[in-house]
mmCIF file of C-alpha atoms in Angstrom:
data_model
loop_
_atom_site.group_PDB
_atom_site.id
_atom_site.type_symbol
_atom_site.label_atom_id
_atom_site.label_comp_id
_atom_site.label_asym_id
_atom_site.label_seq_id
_atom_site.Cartn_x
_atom_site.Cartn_y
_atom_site.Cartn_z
ATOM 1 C CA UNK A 1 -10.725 -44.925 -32.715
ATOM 2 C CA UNK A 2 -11.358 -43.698 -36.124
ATOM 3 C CA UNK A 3 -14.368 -45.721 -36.298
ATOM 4 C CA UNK A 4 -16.027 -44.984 -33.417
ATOM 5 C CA UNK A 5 -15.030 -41.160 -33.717
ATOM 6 C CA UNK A 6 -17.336 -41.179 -37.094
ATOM 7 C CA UNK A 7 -19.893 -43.593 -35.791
ATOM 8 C CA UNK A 8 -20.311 -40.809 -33.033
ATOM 9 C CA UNK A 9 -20.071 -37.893 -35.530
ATOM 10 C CA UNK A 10 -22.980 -39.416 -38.258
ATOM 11 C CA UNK A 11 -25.142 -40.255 -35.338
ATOM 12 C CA UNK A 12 -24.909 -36.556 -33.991
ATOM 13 C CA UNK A 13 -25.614 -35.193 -37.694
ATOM 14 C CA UNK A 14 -28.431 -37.477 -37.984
ATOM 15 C CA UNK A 15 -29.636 -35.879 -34.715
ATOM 16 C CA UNK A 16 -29.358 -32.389 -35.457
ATOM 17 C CA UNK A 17 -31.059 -33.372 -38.990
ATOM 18 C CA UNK A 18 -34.400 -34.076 -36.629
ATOM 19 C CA UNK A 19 -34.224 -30.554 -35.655
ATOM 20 C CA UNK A 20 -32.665 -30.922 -32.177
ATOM 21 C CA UNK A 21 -30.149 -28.291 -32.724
ATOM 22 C CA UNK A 22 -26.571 -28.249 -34.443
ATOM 23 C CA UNK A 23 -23.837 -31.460 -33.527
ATOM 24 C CA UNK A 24 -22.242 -31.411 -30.420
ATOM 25 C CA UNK A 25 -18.296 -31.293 -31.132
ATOM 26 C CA UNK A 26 -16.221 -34.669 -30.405
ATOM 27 C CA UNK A 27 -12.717 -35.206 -28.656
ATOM 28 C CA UNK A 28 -11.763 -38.766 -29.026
ATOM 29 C CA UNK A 29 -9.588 -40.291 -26.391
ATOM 30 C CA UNK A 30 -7.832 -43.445 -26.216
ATOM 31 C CA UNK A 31 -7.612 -44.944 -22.167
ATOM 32 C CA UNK A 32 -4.370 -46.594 -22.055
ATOM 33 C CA UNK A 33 -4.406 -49.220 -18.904
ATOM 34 C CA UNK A 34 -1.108 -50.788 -18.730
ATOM 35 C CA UNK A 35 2.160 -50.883 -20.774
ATOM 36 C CA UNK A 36 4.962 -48.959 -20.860
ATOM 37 C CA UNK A 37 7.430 -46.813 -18.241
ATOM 38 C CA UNK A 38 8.155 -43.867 -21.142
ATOM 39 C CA UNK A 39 5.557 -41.280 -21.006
ATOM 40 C CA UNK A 40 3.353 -41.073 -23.299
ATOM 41 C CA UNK A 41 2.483 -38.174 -26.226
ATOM 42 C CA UNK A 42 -0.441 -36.255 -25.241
ATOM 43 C CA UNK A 43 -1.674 -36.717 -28.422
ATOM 44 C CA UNK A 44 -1.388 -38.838 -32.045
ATOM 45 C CA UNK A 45 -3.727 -38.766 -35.033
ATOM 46 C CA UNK A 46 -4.997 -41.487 -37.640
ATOM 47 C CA UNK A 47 -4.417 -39.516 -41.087
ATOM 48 C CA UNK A 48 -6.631 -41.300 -43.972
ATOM 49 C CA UNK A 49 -5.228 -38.237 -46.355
ATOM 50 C CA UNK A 50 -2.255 -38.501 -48.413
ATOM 51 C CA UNK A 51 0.907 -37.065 -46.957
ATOM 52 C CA UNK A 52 1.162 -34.292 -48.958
ATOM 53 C CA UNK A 53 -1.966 -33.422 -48.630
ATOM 54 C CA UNK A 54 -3.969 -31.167 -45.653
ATOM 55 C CA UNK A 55 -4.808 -33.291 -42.623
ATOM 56 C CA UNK A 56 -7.883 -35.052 -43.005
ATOM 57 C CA UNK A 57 -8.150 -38.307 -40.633
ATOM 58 C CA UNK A 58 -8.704 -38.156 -36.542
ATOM 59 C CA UNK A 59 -6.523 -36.806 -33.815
ATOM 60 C CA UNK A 60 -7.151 -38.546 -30.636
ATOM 61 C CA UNK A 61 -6.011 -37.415 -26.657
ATOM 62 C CA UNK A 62 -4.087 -40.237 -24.918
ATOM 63 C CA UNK A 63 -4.611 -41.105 -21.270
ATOM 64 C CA UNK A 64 -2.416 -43.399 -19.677
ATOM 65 C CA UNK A 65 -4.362 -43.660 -16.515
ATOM 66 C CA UNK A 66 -1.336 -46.113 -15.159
ATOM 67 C CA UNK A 67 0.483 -43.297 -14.818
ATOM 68 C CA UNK A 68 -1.756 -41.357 -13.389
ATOM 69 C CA UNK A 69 -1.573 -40.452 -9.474
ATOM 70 C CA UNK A 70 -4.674 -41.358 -7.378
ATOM 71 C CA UNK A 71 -4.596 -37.174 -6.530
ATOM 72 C CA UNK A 72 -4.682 -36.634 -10.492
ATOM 73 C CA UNK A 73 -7.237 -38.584 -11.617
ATOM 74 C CA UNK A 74 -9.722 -37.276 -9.039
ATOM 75 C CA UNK A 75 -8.674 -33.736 -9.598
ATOM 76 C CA UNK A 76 -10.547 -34.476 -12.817
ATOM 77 C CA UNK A 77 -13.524 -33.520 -10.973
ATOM 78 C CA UNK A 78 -15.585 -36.720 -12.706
ATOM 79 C CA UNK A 79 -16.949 -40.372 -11.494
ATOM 80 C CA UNK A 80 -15.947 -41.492 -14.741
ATOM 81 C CA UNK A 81 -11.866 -40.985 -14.171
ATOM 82 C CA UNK A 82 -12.264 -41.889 -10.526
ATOM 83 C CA UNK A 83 -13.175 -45.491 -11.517
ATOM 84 C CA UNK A 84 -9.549 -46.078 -12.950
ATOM 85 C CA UNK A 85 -7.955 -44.927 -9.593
ATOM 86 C CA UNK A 86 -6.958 -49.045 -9.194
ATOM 87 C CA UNK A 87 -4.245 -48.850 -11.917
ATOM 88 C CA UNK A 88 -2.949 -45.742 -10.541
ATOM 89 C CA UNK A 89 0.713 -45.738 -10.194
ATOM 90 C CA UNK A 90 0.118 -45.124 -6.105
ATOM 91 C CA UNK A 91 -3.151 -47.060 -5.946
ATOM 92 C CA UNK A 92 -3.139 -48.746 -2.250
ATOM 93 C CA UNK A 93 -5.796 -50.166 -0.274
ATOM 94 C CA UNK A 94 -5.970 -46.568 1.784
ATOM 95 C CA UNK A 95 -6.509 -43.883 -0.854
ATOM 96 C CA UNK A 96 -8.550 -46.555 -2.487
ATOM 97 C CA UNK A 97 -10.903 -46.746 0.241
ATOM 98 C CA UNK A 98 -11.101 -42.791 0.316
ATOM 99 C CA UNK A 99 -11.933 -43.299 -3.205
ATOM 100 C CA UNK A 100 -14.986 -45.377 -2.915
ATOM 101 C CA UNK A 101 -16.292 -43.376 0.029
ATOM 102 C CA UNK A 102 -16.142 -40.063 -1.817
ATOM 103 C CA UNK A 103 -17.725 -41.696 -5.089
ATOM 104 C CA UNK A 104 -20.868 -42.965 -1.950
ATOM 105 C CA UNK A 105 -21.447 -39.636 -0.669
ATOM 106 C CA UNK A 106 -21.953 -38.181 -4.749
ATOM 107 C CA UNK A 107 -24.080 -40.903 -6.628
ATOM 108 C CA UNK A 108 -26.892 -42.647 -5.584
ATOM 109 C CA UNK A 109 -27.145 -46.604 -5.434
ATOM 110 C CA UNK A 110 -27.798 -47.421 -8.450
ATOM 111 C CA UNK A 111 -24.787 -44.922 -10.337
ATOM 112 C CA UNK A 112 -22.066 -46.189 -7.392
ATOM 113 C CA UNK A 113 -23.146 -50.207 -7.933
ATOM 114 C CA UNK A 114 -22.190 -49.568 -11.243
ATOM 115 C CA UNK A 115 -18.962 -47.422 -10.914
ATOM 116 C CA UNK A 116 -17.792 -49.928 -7.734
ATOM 117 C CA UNK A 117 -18.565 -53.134 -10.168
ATOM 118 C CA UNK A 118 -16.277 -50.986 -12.802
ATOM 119 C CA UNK A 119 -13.466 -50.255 -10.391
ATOM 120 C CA UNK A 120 -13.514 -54.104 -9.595
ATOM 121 C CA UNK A 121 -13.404 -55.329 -13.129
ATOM 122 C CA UNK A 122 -10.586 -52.477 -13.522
ATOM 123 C CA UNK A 123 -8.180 -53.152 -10.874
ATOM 124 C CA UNK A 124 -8.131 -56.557 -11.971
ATOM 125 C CA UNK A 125 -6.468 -55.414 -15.520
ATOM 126 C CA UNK A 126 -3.619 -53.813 -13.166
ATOM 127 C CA UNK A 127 -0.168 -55.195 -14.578
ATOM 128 C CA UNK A 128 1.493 -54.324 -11.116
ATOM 129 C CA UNK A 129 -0.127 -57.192 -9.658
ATOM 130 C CA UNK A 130 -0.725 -55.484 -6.233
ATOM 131 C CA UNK A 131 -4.090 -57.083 -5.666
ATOM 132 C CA UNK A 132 -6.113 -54.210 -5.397
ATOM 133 C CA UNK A 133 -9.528 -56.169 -7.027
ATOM 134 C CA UNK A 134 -9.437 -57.602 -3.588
ATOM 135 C CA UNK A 135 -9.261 -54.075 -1.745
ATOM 136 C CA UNK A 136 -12.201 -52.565 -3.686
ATOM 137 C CA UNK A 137 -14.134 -56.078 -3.554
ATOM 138 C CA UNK A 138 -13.873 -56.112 0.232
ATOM 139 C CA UNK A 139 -15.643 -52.527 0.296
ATOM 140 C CA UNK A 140 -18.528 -53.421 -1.577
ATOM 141 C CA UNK A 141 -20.980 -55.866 -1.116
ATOM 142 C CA UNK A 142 -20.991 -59.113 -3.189
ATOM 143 C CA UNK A 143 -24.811 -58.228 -4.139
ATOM 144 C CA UNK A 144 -23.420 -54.621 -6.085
ATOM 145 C CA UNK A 145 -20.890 -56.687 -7.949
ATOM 146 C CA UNK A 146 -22.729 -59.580 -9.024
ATOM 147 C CA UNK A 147 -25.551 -57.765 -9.736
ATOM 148 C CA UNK A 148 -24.166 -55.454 -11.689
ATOM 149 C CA UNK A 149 -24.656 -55.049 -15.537
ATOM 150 C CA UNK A 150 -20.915 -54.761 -16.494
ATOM 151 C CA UNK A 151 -20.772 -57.887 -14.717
ATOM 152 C CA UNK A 152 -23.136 -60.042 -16.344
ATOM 153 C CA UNK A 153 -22.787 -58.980 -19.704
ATOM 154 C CA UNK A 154 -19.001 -59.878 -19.427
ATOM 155 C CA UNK A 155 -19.345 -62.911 -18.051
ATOM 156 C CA UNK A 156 -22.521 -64.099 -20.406
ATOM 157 C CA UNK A 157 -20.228 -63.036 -23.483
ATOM 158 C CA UNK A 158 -17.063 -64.380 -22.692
ATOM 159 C CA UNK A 159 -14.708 -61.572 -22.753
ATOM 160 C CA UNK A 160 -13.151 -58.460 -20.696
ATOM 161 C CA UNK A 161 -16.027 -57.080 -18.335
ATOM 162 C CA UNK A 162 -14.476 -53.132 -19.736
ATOM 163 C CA UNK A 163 -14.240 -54.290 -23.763
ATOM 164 C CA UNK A 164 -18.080 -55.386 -23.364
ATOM 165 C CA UNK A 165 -19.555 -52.466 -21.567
ATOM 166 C CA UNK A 166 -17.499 -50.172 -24.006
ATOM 167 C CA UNK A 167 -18.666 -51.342 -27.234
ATOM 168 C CA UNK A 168 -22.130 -52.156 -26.091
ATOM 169 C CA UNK A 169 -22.880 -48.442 -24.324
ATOM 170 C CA UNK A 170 -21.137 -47.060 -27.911
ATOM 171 C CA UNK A 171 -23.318 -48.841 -30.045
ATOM 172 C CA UNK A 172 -26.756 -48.805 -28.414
ATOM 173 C CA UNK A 173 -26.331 -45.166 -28.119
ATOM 174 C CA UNK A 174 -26.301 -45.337 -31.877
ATOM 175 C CA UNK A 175 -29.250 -46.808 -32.164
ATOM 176 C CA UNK A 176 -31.073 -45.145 -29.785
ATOM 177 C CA UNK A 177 -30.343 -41.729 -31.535
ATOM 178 C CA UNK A 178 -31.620 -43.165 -35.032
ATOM 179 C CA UNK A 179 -34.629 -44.412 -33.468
ATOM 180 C CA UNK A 180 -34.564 -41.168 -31.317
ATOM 181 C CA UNK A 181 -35.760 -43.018 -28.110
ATOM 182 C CA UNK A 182 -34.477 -45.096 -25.415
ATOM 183 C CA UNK A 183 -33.914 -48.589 -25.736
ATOM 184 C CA UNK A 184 -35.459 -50.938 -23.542
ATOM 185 C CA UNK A 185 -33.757 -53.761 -21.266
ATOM 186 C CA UNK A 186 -34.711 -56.538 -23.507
ATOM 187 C CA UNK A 187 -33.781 -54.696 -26.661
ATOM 188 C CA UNK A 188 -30.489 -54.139 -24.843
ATOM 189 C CA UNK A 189 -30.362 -57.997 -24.683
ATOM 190 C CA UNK A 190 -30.656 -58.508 -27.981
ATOM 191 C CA UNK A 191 -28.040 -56.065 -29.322
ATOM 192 C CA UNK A 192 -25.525 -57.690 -27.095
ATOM 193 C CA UNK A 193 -25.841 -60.911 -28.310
ATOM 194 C CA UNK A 194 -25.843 -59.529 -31.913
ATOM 195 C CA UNK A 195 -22.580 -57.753 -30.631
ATOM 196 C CA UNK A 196 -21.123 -60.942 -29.725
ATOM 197 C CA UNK A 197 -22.271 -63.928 -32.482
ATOM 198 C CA UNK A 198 -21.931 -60.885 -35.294
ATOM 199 C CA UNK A 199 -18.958 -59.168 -34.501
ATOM 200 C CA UNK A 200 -19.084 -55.116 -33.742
ATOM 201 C CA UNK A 201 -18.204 -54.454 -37.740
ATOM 202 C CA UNK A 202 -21.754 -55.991 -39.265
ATOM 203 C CA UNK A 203 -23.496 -54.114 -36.103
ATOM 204 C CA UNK A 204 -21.830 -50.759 -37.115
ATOM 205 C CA UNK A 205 -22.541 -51.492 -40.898
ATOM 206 C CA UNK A 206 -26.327 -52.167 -39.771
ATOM 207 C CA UNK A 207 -26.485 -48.763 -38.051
ATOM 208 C CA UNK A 208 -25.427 -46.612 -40.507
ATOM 209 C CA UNK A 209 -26.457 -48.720 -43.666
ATOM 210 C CA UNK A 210 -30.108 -49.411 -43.392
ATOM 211 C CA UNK A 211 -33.111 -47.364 -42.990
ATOM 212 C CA UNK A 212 -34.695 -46.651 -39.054
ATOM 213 C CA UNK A 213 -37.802 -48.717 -39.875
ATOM 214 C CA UNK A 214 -35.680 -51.710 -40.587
ATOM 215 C CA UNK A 215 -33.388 -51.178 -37.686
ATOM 216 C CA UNK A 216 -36.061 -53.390 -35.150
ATOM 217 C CA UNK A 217 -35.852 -56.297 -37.841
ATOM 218 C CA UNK A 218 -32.063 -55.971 -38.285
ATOM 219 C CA UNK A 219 -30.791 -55.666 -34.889
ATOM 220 C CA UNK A 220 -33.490 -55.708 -32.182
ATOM 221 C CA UNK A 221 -35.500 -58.852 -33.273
ATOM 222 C CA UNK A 222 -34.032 -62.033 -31.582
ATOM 223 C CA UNK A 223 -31.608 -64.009 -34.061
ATOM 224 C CA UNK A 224 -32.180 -66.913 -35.853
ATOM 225 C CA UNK A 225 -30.437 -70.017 -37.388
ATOM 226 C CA UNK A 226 -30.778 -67.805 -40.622
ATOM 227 C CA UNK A 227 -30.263 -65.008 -39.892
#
């Protein structure tokens, strides 16, 4: 969390150094899926200062969306919490279903494949064991899941469909801001599989380490043998 929370922060300096303005503030939050009854602080913090020292470090929200009602998490107004309505702590295949319909009638195709695909990958992580992949599977068609890019960039790399589609969207946004434009699909490609054979810590280092012109050779440019 600390790392990504400064990744985040130098890549919104860097972006208000090219004139776009001054850097949007940050609020960290760590998604906790499954684990225990107790509740849970609202918030910790990461302190890199000494103790007797003022606070210098991160401090980080925590969101056990486990235990989380279905009613809660879409009182958050937001697609994005909606999606973890599967691990909710009264998650069935009803309110579920209500779930899905409501996130249909506000996105369009493309935004609800993707959030549907999520919700499957999701509700499979549920601890309880209740099943529910099956629920949300049923209401979608097998095209929006299999399809889908959280999908096949989970599969093709081998671990947790959430864990891939996290670190990738973190990381190509950081690259994208230093080249300050989009990335394309192929280029996309390419930092994923740097992602996986590299490891996310030589990725981050080759953000933040080496000059913008020598970002396409360092991360964009398919690898090599030698590389």
């Amino acid at each position: 969390m600390f790392e990504y929370h400064n990744l985040t922060a130098l890549a919104a300096a860097d972006e208000a150094r090219g004139g776009r303005g001054t850097p949007l503030p940050i609020e960290s939050v760590v998604i906790v899926l499954s684990g225990r009854e107790e509740p849970w602080p609202t918030h910790a913090a990461y302190q890199t200062s000494p103790a007797t020292s003022p606070f210098c470090g991160v401090r980080f929200r925590i969101e056990p969306v486990y235990q989380r009602t279905v009613a809660e998490l879409e009182a958050r107004g937001s697609p994005f919490w909606m999606i973890f309505t599967p691990l909710a702590v009264d998650a069935d295949a009803r309110n579920l279903e209500a779930v899905l319909d409501a996130l249909r009638a506000r996105t369009n195709e493309r935004d609800f494949a993707e959030l549907g695909a999520a919700m499957v990958a999701l509700a499979g992580a549920d601890k309880r064991e209740r099943r529910l992949a099956d629920v949300v599977h049923s209401c979608l068609s097998r095209e929006i899941v299999m399809q889908n890019r959280i999908y096949r960039e989970g599969k093709a790399m081998g671990i947790e469909e959430g864990v891939v589609q996290g670190q990738l969207a973190v990381f190509a946004r950081q690259v994208e801001r230093r080249l300050r434009r989009p990335l394309r699909t192929d280029e996309q490609e390419r930092l994923a599989e740097h992602l996986r054979v590299d490891g996310p810590d030589i990725v981050a280092d080759a953000i933040f380490d080496v000059e913008s012109r020598e970002l396409w050779r360092s991360l964009l440019t398919p690898r090599t043998s030698t590389q």
